[in-house]
């Protein structure tokens, strides 16, 4: 395996060295060895999310299957194995998942974006790994042309999760205030994002004021939406122009300075990381561009190598997954493929074997398979 190092000069320069590539079901990332196994999923392009859904202190996995109109749960045994749990109806064409305790009963609940519809589906967790759809679901939100991505975040500071959905025809995001018993106030408010956030958006406190902000990948730029902090869910908009059209976006602290940085993938072959200054700005002078495979689909972030700094995994329809390791001084990037995952679509990062290291699940967009990579515990 050859590594690609991308040196970040925080003033204005970056330097790309050599690309890394591995085709195997066993890989190594920053001296951490991973073995892989395959789990069977449902049909259709998957969406994957991780959380402890049965209150045993182990992180589990939920996979939405777009063609089967359901979600399937996979429960962790805490020793490195995901065991298939139950299957639960999730409305037509589930294409996005968000999790939180939305009805304040202490259990993990799920909100589903239903592609090619005008509604979302709510699934309340029972705390034992099973879910039930409440009477007020599905919820018609009347977004155009249809919902792709949903997020849950407390935008107004009332300690109740609010719902955020992409609303492309109105060039923005639809925000619905969370209600105390797991509902959302309709019709909601459209937040102008300055463009068409086709494949989602990211949420985080960009300017460190204690309120959640948002960023969107528009057709020609990034929309930066800063929460005004007046608890009315109002946002100020600025735009950050890129040389290539952004497709998918995420926020993470990639250099360990305590500020959110932005990671942007295009449908081309460029991944851009711009460092945040903690005041709501992303600095082009502190930008890194990393060559990657074409067809990026999703970004997941977490501290993969245990150094206290966020890292990123990026799936690509062309067949590769890119791991970018954050650092105070330089980024390392590693490409890898799994021989049974031809079109990596969705992914999630979690600790399956309780060794304190991040494991990950990668769903195939063109088969009923997902690869589970678990770190090898050194004895």
XYZ file of C-alpha atoms in Angstrom:
379
model
C 0.000 0.000 0.000
C 1.341 3.397 -0.946
C 0.242 6.404 1.023
C -0.782 9.799 -0.213
C 0.180 12.669 2.042
C -1.350 16.072 1.600
C 0.623 18.699 3.475
C -1.469 21.639 4.572
C 0.162 25.014 4.805
C -2.275 27.074 6.790
C -1.324 30.277 5.063
C -1.955 29.501 1.429
C -0.235 26.346 0.194
C -0.836 22.629 0.047
C 1.249 19.833 -1.317
C 0.005 16.475 -2.581
C 2.320 13.521 -2.555
C 1.457 9.987 -3.658
C -1.863 8.132 -3.852
C -2.628 5.061 -1.818
C -4.577 2.096 -3.054
C -5.567 -1.338 -1.741
C -7.911 -3.965 -3.138
C -8.609 -6.451 -0.374
C -11.036 -7.467 2.314
C -8.296 -6.755 4.878
C -6.879 -3.239 5.065
C -4.626 -1.088 7.224
C -5.268 2.545 8.106
C -2.576 4.362 10.092
C -1.210 1.114 11.545
C -4.697 -0.097 12.502
C -5.518 -3.387 10.813
C -9.078 -4.186 9.803
C -10.715 -7.435 8.787
C -13.993 -7.397 6.911
C -17.125 -9.474 6.595
C -20.289 -9.164 4.527
C -23.827 -8.722 5.833
C -26.919 -9.106 3.686
C -29.083 -6.014 3.334
C -32.273 -5.165 1.492
C -32.685 -3.972 -2.066
C -32.055 -0.479 -3.375
C -29.540 2.221 -2.617
C -28.920 2.057 1.139
C -28.645 4.659 3.859
C -26.756 3.656 7.002
C -26.753 5.182 10.462
C -25.353 3.986 13.807
C -26.648 4.308 17.367
C -27.339 2.213 20.459
C -30.985 1.327 19.792
C -31.469 -1.389 22.442
C -29.846 0.308 25.444
C -27.054 -2.241 25.950
C -24.265 0.347 25.533
C -23.194 -1.142 22.174
C -23.590 0.802 18.958
C -25.951 -0.819 16.484
C -26.651 -0.172 12.809
C -29.814 0.776 10.938
C -29.921 0.406 7.150
C -32.716 1.896 5.032
C -33.421 -0.048 1.846
C -34.900 2.195 -0.837
C -36.478 -0.521 -2.994
C -37.830 -2.621 -0.114
C -39.467 0.356 1.642
C -38.092 -0.647 5.024
C -35.307 -0.334 7.535
C -33.389 -3.302 8.900
C -31.600 -3.258 12.246
C -28.284 -4.965 12.987
C -27.525 -5.368 16.681
C -23.952 -5.376 17.961
C -22.775 -8.022 20.397
C -19.918 -5.788 21.534
C -17.386 -8.328 20.269
C -17.216 -7.334 16.605
C -20.350 -8.936 15.166
C -23.524 -7.306 13.879
C -26.518 -9.643 14.155
C -29.581 -8.981 12.065
C -32.464 -7.741 14.190
C -35.831 -6.746 12.787
C -37.315 -5.232 9.645
C -39.679 -2.275 9.941
C -41.808 -0.554 7.304
C -40.418 2.925 6.591
C -42.677 4.390 3.885
C -41.984 4.576 0.184
C -38.382 4.823 -1.054
C -36.553 5.632 2.198
C -33.504 7.657 1.150
C -32.343 9.433 4.297
C -32.211 8.718 8.024
C -31.847 10.861 11.128
C -31.883 9.739 14.746
C -32.599 11.410 18.067
C -34.896 11.049 21.065
C -37.678 13.126 19.579
C -40.522 12.097 21.919
C -38.509 12.496 25.154
C -38.954 8.902 26.358
C -35.216 8.186 26.486
C -35.179 5.897 23.438
C -33.642 6.427 20.012
C -36.198 7.387 17.362
C -35.802 7.534 13.586
C -36.974 10.049 10.981
C -36.999 8.831 7.380
C -36.851 10.927 4.204
C -39.133 9.281 1.644
C -37.817 9.918 -1.859
C -40.339 10.562 -4.662
C -42.991 11.552 -2.086
C -43.958 14.700 -0.208
C -43.748 13.143 3.234
C -41.428 11.807 5.919
C -41.927 8.765 8.137
C -41.496 8.747 11.913
C -40.489 5.600 13.808
C -40.468 5.686 17.602
C -37.958 3.430 19.340
C -39.105 1.127 22.133
C -35.616 0.880 23.616
C -35.277 -2.825 22.799
C -34.175 -2.482 19.185
C -37.693 -2.354 17.755
C -39.688 0.547 16.330
C -43.323 1.543 15.965
C -44.848 4.157 13.671
C -46.939 6.704 15.604
C -50.411 7.782 14.508
C -49.195 11.158 13.200
C -46.848 9.479 10.706
C -46.325 9.802 7.810
C -46.025 13.569 8.033
C -46.732 15.536 4.848
C -44.142 18.311 4.599
C -44.853 19.355 0.991
C -41.257 19.808 -0.127
C -40.496 20.024 -3.821
C -39.643 17.917 -5.700
C -39.247 15.420 -2.807
C -37.138 14.934 0.329
C -33.645 13.496 -0.036
C -31.992 14.127 3.317
C -33.254 14.748 6.852
C -31.388 15.976 9.927
C -32.441 16.422 13.555
C -30.867 19.235 15.564
C -31.937 21.706 18.240
C -31.804 24.929 16.236
C -33.686 27.211 18.631
C -32.085 26.155 21.910
C -35.203 24.719 23.579
C -33.606 21.266 24.061
C -36.076 19.660 21.620
C -34.790 18.364 18.265
C -36.025 20.281 15.240
C -36.383 18.744 11.777
C -34.430 19.952 8.731
C -35.188 18.735 5.187
C -33.772 19.773 1.819
C -36.265 21.810 -0.239
C -34.682 22.171 -3.659
C -37.388 24.014 -5.591
C -37.346 26.765 -2.966
C -33.512 26.936 -3.005
C -33.197 26.128 0.636
C -33.910 24.002 3.663
C -37.273 23.418 5.299
C -37.125 23.704 9.088
C -39.914 22.379 11.314
C -39.918 23.130 15.023
C -39.831 20.055 17.240
C -42.767 19.549 19.588
C -42.626 17.912 22.999
C -44.263 14.575 22.166
C -42.395 13.712 18.990
C -44.232 15.829 16.469
C -43.135 18.726 14.294
C -44.904 22.007 13.679
C -46.081 22.330 10.078
C -45.892 23.915 7.550
C -42.435 24.949 8.768
C -40.134 27.676 7.510
C -37.984 27.666 4.389
C -34.442 28.877 5.059
C -32.841 30.417 1.971
C -29.621 28.548 1.188
C -28.894 30.480 -1.986
C -29.117 27.470 -4.284
C -30.122 23.862 -4.780
C -28.851 21.585 -1.962
C -29.401 18.383 -3.929
C -27.620 15.806 -1.793
C -27.950 17.142 1.652
C -26.318 19.550 4.058
C -24.389 19.574 7.313
C -25.210 20.995 10.734
C -22.794 22.277 13.393
C -21.829 25.305 15.468
C -19.529 27.036 12.986
C -18.997 30.285 14.887
C -18.878 28.855 18.429
C -21.826 30.844 19.758
C -23.707 27.851 21.123
C -26.270 27.708 18.303
C -26.314 25.228 15.446
C -25.482 26.555 11.971
C -25.758 24.862 8.564
C -23.856 24.521 5.294
C -25.300 23.390 1.952
C -23.731 22.161 -1.314
C -25.410 24.348 -3.920
C -24.968 24.075 -7.670
C -22.112 26.596 -7.880
C -21.154 27.374 -4.302
C -21.471 26.519 -0.632
C -24.245 28.193 1.309
C -23.108 29.140 4.832
C -26.101 29.688 7.123
C -25.270 31.226 10.498
C -27.909 30.963 13.203
C -28.818 34.424 14.465
C -29.209 33.021 17.971
C -32.528 34.752 18.635
C -34.224 31.350 19.130
C -36.520 32.048 16.174
C -34.605 29.735 13.806
C -33.440 32.584 11.594
C -30.195 32.455 9.657
C -27.897 34.819 7.799
C -26.614 33.603 4.431
C -23.204 33.958 2.833
C -21.738 32.036 -0.103
C -18.395 30.436 -0.717
C -17.584 29.885 -4.391
C -15.681 26.773 -5.462
C -13.985 25.916 -8.748
C -16.134 22.778 -9.113
C -19.777 22.251 -8.188
C -20.098 20.697 -4.726
C -22.196 17.551 -4.349
C -21.902 16.361 -0.762
C -20.683 18.236 2.305
C -19.786 17.614 5.948
C -18.412 19.458 8.979
C -15.613 18.157 11.210
C -12.598 19.433 13.146
C -9.943 18.077 10.802
C -6.949 19.921 12.326
C -7.754 19.670 16.023
C -8.097 23.373 16.776
C -11.626 23.101 18.169
C -13.300 24.719 15.136
C -15.494 23.118 12.499
C -13.854 22.723 9.104
C -15.787 21.945 5.930
C -15.254 18.891 3.719
C -16.679 19.093 0.210
C -16.819 16.389 -2.435
C -17.728 16.978 -6.060
C -19.065 14.550 -8.650
C -15.654 14.919 -10.221
C -12.416 13.821 -8.620
C -11.696 16.558 -6.069
C -12.198 16.572 -2.298
C -11.768 20.034 -0.771
C -11.126 20.762 2.894
C -11.292 24.359 4.082
C -10.348 25.204 7.641
C -12.775 27.131 9.834
C -11.706 30.104 11.900
C -14.358 29.576 14.593
C -16.080 32.835 13.657
C -18.244 31.496 10.843
C -15.681 31.644 8.038
C -13.937 28.964 6.003
C -10.541 30.071 4.815
C -9.596 29.541 1.184
C -6.029 30.382 2.147
C -6.088 27.282 4.356
C -7.502 24.974 1.724
C -6.494 21.489 0.666
C -7.595 19.756 -2.519
C -7.218 15.982 -2.598
C -7.576 13.882 -5.726
C -10.084 11.073 -5.369
C -12.244 8.738 -7.430
C -15.201 10.197 -9.279
C -18.784 9.875 -8.081
C -18.564 10.752 -4.383
C -21.788 9.953 -2.533
C -21.509 10.331 1.234
C -19.111 11.536 3.921
C -18.895 10.157 7.449
C -16.639 11.657 10.109
C -15.189 10.418 13.382
C -11.788 9.967 15.042
C -10.718 6.792 13.237
C -7.140 6.464 14.468
C -7.627 7.610 18.066
C -5.435 10.718 17.961
C -8.195 13.048 19.169
C -8.673 14.673 15.749
C -11.569 14.034 13.377
C -11.068 11.915 10.266
C -13.343 11.274 7.290
C -14.544 8.406 5.118
C -15.924 9.204 1.677
C -17.815 6.684 -0.451
C -17.629 6.791 -4.237
C -19.887 5.183 -6.821
C -16.824 4.362 -8.918
C -15.883 1.668 -6.405
C -13.425 3.231 -3.978
C -13.635 4.497 -0.433
C -11.312 7.306 0.632
C -10.111 7.648 4.219
C -8.712 11.080 5.126
C -6.842 11.282 8.420
C -6.980 14.647 10.119
C -3.900 16.196 11.685
C -2.560 19.454 13.072
C -0.004 19.584 10.266
C -0.836 17.230 7.396
C -3.551 15.005 5.992
C -2.954 11.405 4.993
C -5.379 9.844 2.517
C -5.841 6.162 1.778
C -7.991 4.651 -0.970
C -9.319 1.126 -0.682
C -11.804 -1.201 -2.329
C -13.717 -4.223 -1.143
C -13.992 -6.962 -3.789
C -17.697 -7.503 -3.064
C -18.714 -3.834 -2.817
C -18.701 -2.579 -6.390
C -20.500 0.723 -5.831
C -19.946 2.114 -2.309
C -22.946 4.293 -1.518
C -23.555 4.849 2.182
C -21.350 4.413 5.226
C -21.282 4.746 8.981
C -18.512 4.826 11.587
C -18.902 3.163 14.995
C -17.041 0.980 17.502
C -18.369 -2.553 16.987
C -15.891 -4.496 19.129
C -15.524 -2.031 22.007
C -11.765 -1.616 21.616
C -11.918 2.177 21.497
C -11.096 2.268 17.782
C -13.494 3.173 15.005
C -14.948 0.463 12.806
C -17.119 1.114 9.771
C -19.908 -0.250 7.600
C -20.058 0.417 3.850
C -23.248 -0.281 1.906
C -23.259 -1.203 -1.783
C -25.568 0.809 -4.025
C -25.959 -1.981 -6.559
C -26.381 -5.179 -4.515
C -27.846 -6.474 -1.269
C -24.535 -6.336 0.567
C -22.657 -4.219 3.060
C -19.054 -4.642 4.184
C -18.316 -4.500 7.908
C -14.730 -3.507 8.745
C -13.686 -4.280 12.329
C -10.336 -3.326 13.833
C -8.070 -6.171 14.892
C -7.532 -6.226 18.649
C -3.831 -6.560 19.374
C -3.158 -9.013 22.189
